[in-house]
Tab-separated table of C-alpha atoms in Angstrom:
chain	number	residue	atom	x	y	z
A	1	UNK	CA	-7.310	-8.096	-11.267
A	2	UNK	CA	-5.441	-11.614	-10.868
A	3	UNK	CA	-6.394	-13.334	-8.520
A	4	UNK	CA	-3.079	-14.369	-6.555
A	5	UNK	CA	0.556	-14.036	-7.475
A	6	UNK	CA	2.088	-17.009	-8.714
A	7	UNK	CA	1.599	-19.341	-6.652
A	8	UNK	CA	-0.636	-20.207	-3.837
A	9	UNK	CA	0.730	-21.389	-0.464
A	10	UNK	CA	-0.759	-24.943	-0.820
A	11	UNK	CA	0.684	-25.386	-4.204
A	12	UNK	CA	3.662	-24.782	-3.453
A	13	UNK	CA	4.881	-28.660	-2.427
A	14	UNK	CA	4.017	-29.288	-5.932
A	15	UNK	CA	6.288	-28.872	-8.940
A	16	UNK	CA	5.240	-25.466	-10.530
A	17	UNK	CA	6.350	-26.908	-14.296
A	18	UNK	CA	7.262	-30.862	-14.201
A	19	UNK	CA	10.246	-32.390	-15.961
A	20	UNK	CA	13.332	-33.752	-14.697
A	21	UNK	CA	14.856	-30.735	-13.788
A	22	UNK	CA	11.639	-29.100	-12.569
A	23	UNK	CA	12.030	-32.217	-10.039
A	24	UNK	CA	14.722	-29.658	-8.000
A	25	UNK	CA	12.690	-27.372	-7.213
A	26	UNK	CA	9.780	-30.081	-5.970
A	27	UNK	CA	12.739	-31.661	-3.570
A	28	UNK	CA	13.702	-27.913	-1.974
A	29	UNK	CA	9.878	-27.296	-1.791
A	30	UNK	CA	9.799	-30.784	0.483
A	31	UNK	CA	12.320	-29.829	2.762
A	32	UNK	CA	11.118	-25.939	3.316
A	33	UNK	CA	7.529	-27.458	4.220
A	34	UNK	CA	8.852	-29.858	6.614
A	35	UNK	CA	10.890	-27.025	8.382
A	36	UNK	CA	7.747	-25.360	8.793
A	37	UNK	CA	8.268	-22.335	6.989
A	38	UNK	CA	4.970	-21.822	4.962
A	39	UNK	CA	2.876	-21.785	7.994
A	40	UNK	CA	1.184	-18.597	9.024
A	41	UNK	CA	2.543	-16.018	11.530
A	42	UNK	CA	-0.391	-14.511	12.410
A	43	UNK	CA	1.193	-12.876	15.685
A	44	UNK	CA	4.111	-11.266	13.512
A	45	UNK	CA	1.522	-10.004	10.929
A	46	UNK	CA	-0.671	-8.346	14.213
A	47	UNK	CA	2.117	-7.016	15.814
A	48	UNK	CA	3.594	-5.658	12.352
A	49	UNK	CA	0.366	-3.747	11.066
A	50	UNK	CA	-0.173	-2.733	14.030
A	51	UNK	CA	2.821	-0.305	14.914
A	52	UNK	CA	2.427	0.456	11.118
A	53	UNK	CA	-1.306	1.285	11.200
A	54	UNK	CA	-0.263	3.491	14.398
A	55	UNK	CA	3.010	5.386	12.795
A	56	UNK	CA	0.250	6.349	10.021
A	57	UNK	CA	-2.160	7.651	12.542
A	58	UNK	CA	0.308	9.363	14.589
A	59	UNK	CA	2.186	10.929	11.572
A	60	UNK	CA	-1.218	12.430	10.539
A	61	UNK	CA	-1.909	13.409	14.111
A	62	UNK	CA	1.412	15.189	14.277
A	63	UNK	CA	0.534	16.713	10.652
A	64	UNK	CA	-2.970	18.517	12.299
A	65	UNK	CA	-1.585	19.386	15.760
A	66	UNK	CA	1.601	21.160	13.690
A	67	UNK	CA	-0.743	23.572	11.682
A	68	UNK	CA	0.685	25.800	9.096
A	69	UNK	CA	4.451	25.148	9.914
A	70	UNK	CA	7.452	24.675	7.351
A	71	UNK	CA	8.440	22.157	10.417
A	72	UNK	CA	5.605	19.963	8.309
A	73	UNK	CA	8.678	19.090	6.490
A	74	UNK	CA	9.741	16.418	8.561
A	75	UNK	CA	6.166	14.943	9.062
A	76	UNK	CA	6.648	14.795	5.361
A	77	UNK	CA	9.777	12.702	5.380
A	78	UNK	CA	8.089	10.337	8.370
A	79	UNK	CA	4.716	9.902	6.597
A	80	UNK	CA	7.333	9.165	3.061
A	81	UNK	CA	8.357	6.235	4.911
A	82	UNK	CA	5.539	5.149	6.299
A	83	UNK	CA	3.918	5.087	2.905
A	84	UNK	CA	6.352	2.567	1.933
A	85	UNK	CA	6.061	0.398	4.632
A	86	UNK	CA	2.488	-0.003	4.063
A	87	UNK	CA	3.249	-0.986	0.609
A	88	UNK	CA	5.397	-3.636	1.820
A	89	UNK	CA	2.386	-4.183	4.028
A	90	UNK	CA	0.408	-4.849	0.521
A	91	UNK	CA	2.533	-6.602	-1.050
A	92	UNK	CA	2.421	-9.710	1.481
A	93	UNK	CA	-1.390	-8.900	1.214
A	94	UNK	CA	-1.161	-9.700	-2.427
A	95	UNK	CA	1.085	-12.553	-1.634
A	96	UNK	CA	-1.609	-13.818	0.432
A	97	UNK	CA	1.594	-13.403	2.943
A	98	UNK	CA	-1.221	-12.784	5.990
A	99	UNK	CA	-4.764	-14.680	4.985
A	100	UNK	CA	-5.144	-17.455	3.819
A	101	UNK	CA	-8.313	-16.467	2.546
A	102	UNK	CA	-8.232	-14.358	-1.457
A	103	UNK	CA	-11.677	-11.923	0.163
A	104	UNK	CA	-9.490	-11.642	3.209
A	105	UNK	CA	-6.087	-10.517	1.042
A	106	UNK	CA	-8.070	-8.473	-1.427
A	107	UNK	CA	-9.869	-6.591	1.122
A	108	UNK	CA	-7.312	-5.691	3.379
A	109	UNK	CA	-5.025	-4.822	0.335
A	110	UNK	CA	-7.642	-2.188	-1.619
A	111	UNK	CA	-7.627	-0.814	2.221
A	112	UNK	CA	-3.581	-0.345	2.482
A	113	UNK	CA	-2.770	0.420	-1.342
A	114	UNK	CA	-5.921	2.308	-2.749
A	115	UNK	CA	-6.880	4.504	0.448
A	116	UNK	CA	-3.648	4.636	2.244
A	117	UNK	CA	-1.633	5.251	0.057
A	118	UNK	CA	-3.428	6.157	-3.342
A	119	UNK	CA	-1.971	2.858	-5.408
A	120	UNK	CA	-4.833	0.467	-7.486
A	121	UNK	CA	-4.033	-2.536	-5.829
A	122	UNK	CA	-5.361	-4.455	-8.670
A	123	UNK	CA	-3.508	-2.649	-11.397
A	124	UNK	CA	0.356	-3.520	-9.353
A	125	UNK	CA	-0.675	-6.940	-8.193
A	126	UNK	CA	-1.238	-7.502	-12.422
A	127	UNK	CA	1.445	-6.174	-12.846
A	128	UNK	CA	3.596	-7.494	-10.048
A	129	UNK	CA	2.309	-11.165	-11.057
A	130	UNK	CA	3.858	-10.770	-14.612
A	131	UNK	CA	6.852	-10.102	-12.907
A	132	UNK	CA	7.455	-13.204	-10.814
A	133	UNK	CA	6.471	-15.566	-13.739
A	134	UNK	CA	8.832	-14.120	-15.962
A	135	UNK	CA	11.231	-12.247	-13.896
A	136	UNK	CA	13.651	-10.325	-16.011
A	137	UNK	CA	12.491	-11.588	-19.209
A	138	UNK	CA	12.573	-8.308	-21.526
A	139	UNK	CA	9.265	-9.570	-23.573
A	140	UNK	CA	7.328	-10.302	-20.457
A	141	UNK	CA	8.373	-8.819	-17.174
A	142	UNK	CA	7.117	-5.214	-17.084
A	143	UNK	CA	9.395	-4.487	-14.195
A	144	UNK	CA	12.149	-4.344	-17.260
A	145	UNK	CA	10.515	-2.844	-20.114
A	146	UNK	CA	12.390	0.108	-22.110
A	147	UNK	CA	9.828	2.831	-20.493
A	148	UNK	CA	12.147	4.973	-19.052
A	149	UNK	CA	15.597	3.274	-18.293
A	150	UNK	CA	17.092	0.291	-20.631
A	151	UNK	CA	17.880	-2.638	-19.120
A	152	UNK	CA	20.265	-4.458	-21.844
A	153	UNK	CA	21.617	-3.756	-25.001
A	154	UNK	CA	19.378	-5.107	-27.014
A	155	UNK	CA	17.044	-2.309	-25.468
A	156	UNK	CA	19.488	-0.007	-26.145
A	157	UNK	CA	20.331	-0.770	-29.888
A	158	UNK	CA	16.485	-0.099	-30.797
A	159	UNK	CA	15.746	2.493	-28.157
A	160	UNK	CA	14.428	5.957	-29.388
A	161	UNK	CA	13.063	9.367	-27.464
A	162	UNK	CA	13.283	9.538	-24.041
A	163	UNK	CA	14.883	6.150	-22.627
A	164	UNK	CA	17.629	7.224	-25.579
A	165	UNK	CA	19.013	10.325	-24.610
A	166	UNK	CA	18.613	8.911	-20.734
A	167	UNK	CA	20.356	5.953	-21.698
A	168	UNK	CA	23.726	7.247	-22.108
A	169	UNK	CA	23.645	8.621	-18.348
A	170	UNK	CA	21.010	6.457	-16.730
A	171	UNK	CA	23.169	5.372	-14.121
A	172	UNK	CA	23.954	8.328	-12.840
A	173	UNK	CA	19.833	9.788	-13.499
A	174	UNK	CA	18.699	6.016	-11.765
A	175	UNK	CA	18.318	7.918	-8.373
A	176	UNK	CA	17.246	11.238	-9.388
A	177	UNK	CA	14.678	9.455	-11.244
A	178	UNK	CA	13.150	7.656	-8.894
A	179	UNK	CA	12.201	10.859	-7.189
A	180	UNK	CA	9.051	10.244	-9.417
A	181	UNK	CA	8.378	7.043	-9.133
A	182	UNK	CA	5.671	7.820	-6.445
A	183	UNK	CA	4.106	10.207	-8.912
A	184	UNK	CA	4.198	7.176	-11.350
A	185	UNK	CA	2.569	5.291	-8.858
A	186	UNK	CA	-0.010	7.391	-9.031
A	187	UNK	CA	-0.624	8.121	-12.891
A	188	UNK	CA	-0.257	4.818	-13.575
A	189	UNK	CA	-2.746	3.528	-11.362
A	190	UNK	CA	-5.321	6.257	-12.818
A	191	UNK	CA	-4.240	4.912	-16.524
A	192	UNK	CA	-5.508	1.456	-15.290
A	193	UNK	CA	-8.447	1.883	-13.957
A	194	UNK	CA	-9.581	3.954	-16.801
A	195	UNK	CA	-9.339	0.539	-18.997
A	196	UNK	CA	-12.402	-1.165	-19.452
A	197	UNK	CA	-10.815	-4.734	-18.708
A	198	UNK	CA	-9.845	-3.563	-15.230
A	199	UNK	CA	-11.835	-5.441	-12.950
A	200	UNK	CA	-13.312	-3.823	-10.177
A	201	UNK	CA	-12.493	-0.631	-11.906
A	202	UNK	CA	-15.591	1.491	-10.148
A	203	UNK	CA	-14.439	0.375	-6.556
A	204	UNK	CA	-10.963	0.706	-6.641
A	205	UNK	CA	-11.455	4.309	-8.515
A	206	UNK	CA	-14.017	4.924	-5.838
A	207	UNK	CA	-10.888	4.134	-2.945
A	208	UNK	CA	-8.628	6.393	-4.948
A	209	UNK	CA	-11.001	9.369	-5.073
A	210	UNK	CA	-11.413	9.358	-1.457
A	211	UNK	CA	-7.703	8.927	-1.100
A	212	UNK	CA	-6.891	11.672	-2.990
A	213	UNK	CA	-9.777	14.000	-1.644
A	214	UNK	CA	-8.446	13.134	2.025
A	215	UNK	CA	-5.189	13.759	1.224
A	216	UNK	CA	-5.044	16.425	-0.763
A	217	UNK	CA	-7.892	18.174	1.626
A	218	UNK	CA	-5.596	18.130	4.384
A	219	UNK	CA	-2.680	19.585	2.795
A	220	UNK	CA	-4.842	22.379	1.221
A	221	UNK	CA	-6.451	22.912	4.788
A	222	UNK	CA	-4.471	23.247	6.799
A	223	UNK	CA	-1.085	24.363	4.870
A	224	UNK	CA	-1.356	27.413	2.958
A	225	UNK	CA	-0.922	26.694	-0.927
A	226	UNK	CA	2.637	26.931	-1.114
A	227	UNK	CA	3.060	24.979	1.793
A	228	UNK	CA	1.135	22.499	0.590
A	229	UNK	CA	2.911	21.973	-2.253
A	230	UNK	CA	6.515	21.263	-1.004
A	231	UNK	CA	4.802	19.161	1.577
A	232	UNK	CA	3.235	17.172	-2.157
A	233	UNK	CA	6.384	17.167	-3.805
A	234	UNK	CA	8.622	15.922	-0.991
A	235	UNK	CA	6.363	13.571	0.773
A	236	UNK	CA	6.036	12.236	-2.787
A	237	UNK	CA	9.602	11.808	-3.850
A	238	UNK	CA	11.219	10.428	-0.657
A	239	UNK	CA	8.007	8.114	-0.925
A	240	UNK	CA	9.551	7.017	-4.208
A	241	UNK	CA	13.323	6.681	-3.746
A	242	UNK	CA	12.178	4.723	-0.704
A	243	UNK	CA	10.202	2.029	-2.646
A	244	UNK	CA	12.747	2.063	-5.456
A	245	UNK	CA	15.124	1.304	-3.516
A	246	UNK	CA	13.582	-1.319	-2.029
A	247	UNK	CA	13.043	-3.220	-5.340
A	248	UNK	CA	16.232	-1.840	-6.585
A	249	UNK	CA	18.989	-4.303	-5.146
A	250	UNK	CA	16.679	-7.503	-6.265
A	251	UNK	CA	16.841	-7.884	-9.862
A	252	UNK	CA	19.232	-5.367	-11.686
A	253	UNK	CA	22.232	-6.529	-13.241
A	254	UNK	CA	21.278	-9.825	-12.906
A	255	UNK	CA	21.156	-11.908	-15.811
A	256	UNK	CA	18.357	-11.344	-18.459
A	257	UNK	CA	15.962	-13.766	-20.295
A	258	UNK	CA	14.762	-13.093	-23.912
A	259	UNK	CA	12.659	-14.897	-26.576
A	260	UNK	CA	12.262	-18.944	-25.856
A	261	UNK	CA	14.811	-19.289	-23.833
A	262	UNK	CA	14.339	-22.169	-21.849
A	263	UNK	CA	15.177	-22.313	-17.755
A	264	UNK	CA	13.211	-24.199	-15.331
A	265	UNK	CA	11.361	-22.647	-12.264
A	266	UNK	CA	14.014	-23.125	-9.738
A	267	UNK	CA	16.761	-21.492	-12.022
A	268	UNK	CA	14.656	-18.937	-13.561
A	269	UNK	CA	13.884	-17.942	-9.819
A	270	UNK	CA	17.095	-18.294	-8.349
A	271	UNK	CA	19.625	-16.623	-11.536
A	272	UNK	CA	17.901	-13.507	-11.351
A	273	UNK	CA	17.092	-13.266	-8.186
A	274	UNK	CA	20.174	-11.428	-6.104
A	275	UNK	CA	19.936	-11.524	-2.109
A	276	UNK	CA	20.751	-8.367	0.132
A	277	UNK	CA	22.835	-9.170	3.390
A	278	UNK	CA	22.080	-7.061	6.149
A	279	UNK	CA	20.569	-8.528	9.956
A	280	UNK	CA	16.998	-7.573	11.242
A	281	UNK	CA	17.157	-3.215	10.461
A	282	UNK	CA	17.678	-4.417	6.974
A	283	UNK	CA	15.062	-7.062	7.268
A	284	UNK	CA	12.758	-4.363	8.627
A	285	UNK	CA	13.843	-1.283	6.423
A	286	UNK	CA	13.324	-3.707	3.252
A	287	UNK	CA	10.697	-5.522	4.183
A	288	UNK	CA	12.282	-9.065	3.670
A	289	UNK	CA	12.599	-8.342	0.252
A	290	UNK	CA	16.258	-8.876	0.617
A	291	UNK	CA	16.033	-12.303	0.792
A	292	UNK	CA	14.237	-12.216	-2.807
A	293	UNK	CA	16.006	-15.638	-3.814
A	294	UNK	CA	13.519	-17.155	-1.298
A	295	UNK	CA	11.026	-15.190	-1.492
A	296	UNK	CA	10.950	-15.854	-5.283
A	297	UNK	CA	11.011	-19.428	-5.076
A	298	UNK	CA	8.442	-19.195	-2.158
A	299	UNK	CA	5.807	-16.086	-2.936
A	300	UNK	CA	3.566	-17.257	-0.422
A	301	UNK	CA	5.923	-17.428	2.388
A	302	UNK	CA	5.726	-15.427	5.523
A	303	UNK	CA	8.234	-12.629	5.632
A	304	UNK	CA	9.768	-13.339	8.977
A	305	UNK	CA	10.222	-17.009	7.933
A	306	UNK	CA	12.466	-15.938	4.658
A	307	UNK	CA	15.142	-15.727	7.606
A	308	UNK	CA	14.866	-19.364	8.083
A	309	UNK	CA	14.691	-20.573	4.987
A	310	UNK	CA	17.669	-18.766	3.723
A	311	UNK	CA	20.457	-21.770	4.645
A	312	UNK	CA	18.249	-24.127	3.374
A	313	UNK	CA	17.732	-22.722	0.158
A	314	UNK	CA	21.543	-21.477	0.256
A	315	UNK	CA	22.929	-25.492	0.710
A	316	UNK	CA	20.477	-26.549	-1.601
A	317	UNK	CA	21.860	-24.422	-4.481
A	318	UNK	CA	25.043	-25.214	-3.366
A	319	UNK	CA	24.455	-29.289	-3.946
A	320	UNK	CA	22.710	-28.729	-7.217
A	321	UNK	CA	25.431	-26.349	-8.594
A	322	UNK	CA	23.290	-23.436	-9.303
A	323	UNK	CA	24.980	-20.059	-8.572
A	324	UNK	CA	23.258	-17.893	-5.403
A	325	UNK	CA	24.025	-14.422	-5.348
A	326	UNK	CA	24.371	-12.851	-2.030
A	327	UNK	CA	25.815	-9.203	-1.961
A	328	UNK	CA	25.941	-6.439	0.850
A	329	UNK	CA	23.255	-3.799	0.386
A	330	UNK	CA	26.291	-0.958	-1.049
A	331	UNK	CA	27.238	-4.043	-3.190
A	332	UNK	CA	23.926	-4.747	-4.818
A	333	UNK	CA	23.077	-1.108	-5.647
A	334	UNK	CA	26.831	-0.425	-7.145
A	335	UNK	CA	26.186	-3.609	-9.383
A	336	UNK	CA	22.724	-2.483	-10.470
A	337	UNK	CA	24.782	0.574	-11.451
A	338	UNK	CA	27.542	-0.687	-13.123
A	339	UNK	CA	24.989	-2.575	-15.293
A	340	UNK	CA	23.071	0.439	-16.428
A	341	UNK	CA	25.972	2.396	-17.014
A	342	UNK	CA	27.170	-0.737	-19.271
A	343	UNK	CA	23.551	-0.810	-21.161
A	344	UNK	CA	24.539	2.656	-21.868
A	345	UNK	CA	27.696	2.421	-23.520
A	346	UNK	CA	26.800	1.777	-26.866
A	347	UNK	CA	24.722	4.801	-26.921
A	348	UNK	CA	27.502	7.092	-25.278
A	349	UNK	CA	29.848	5.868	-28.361
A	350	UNK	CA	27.978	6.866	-30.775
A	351	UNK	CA	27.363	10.428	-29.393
A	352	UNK	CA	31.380	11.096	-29.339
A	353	UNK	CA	31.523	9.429	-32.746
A	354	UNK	CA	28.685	11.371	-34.427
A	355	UNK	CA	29.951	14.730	-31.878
């Protein structure tokens, strides 16, 4: 497991690379700490698990008082989101967002991701970490590796099986799709923890046995089987459109690193970084990931202060000439599409040529 993501709150007045350009990003970092913005909110962060902590509770409580109802449906859809916001939950966890202490952060985090909600925290904050190092660089960020969809054409001219024959269409199969993410979630969590290098391995597969035998023990109590399975399979997908959506607008069709390239922090951050426009439902519904230019530049940072640091980050772009990307939330997911459906071209060509 790593043991933070990036970069830890106190480091962040420091230049995360050095060099003349890297110098940018150690001026921003100045002004953000003067405003005040990497201080704790520790009365947001209360507040916050709190009414999530209780939706959880009540949804369940609303789950056993139902019984054997199809009306379990829509417990199914509330609990779906509620799933997600506790993984927004974790992810300022692993952000170390809410303690300041790693115990504190890890703790807390193996409580919301591996019991909650069945996801090694370990194995996505890995994973996650890669990611904000080298975001959207095809050799290193695993959030854009050919798995499933193809995220250039570079991808595309070598692809073979599976993200192939999706590739001509994915734009149109990106939604349907991410129906299974949650089930991803899941499987690849189990895949982790069954390396050997996995640290932790026998506690966090300890967390996700008693998640799954709580969970799956209530639907198979009180639902009757079939039941019980439509209550799986939707809880499960809306569960995954939700959180792929919320990761959706950040990154796609933004520009994409390969190789050596060069690009300092600051620019790497900021380039492929695109922000989401929307006021405080979007704030909430997102989980402040839709300010990910700041929250980028600024892992650390508490979510409610990526408000604030915004215009500062915004002008500061602005004086240094760097392009900032700010789109409306229909915007950034028609963009993310229109990329995808461009990766896919080349493929679609060659099926009417060879047809």
């Amino acid at each position: 497991m790593t043991d933070s993501i990036v970069t830890d709150a106190a480091d962040q007045t420091a230049d995360p690379e050095g060099g003349a350009r890297g110098s940018d990003f150690a001026r921003l970092s100045r002004r953000i700490t003067q405003a005040g913005l990497m201080e704790r909110r520790p009365g947001y962060y209360t507040v916050r698990i709190g009414l999530v902590t209780a939706s959880f509770v009540g949804g369940w409580a609303v789950f056993f008082a139902l019984g054997d109802s199809w009306y379990q449906l829509l417990v199914a859809l509330f609990l779906a989101v509620v799933f997600a916001q506790i993984g927004l939950v974790a992810h300022d966890l692993a952000h170390r967002q809410v303690f300041r202490s790693r115990r504190s952060s890890e703790i807390a985090g193996l409580v919301a991701g591996n019991v909650a909600i069945g996801m090694s925290y370990g194995w996505w904050m890995d994973k996650h970490t890669r990611h904000h190092t080298n975001p959207n660089h095809e050799d290193h960020d695993p959030d854009v590796s050919p798995d499933v969809l193809l995220w250039s054409p570079e991808q595309a001219a070598v692809s073979k099986g599976l993200p192939r024959v999706l590739g001509r269409w994915q734009a149109f199969l990106f939604f349907p799709l991410l129906t299974l993410e949650g089930f991803n979630l899941h499987v690849a969590s189990v895949r982790a923890l069954l390396r050997p290098s996995t640290k932790h391995r026998a506690v966090e597969a300890s967390l996700l046995v008693v998640h799954a035998a709580l969970y799956l023990g209530a639907l198979f109590v009180v639902l009757s089987p079939g039941k019980a399975v439509v209550f799986f399979l939707l809880h499960q997908a809306i569960f995954g459109v939700y959180l792929g959506c919320t990761f959706a607008p950040n990154h796609k069709g933004m520009p994409m690193f390969r190789g050596d390239e060069k690009i300092d922090f600051l620019r790497r951050q900021v380039l492929t970084s695109r922000n989401v426009r929307g006021g405080y439902v979007v704030d909430t519904v997102l989980g402040g990931l839709n300010y990910q230019i700041e929250h980028h530049l600024f892992p650390s940072m508490p979510m409610p202060n990526l408000r604030r640091a915004q215009p500062i980050v915004q002008q500061y772009c602005q004086e240094l000439g760097v392009d900032y990307l700010e789109s409306g939330i229909i915007s950034s997911y028609a963009q993310a599409l229109r990329h995808l459906h461009a990766v896919g071209a080349p493929l679609r060509a060659q099926t009417a040529t060879a047809g």
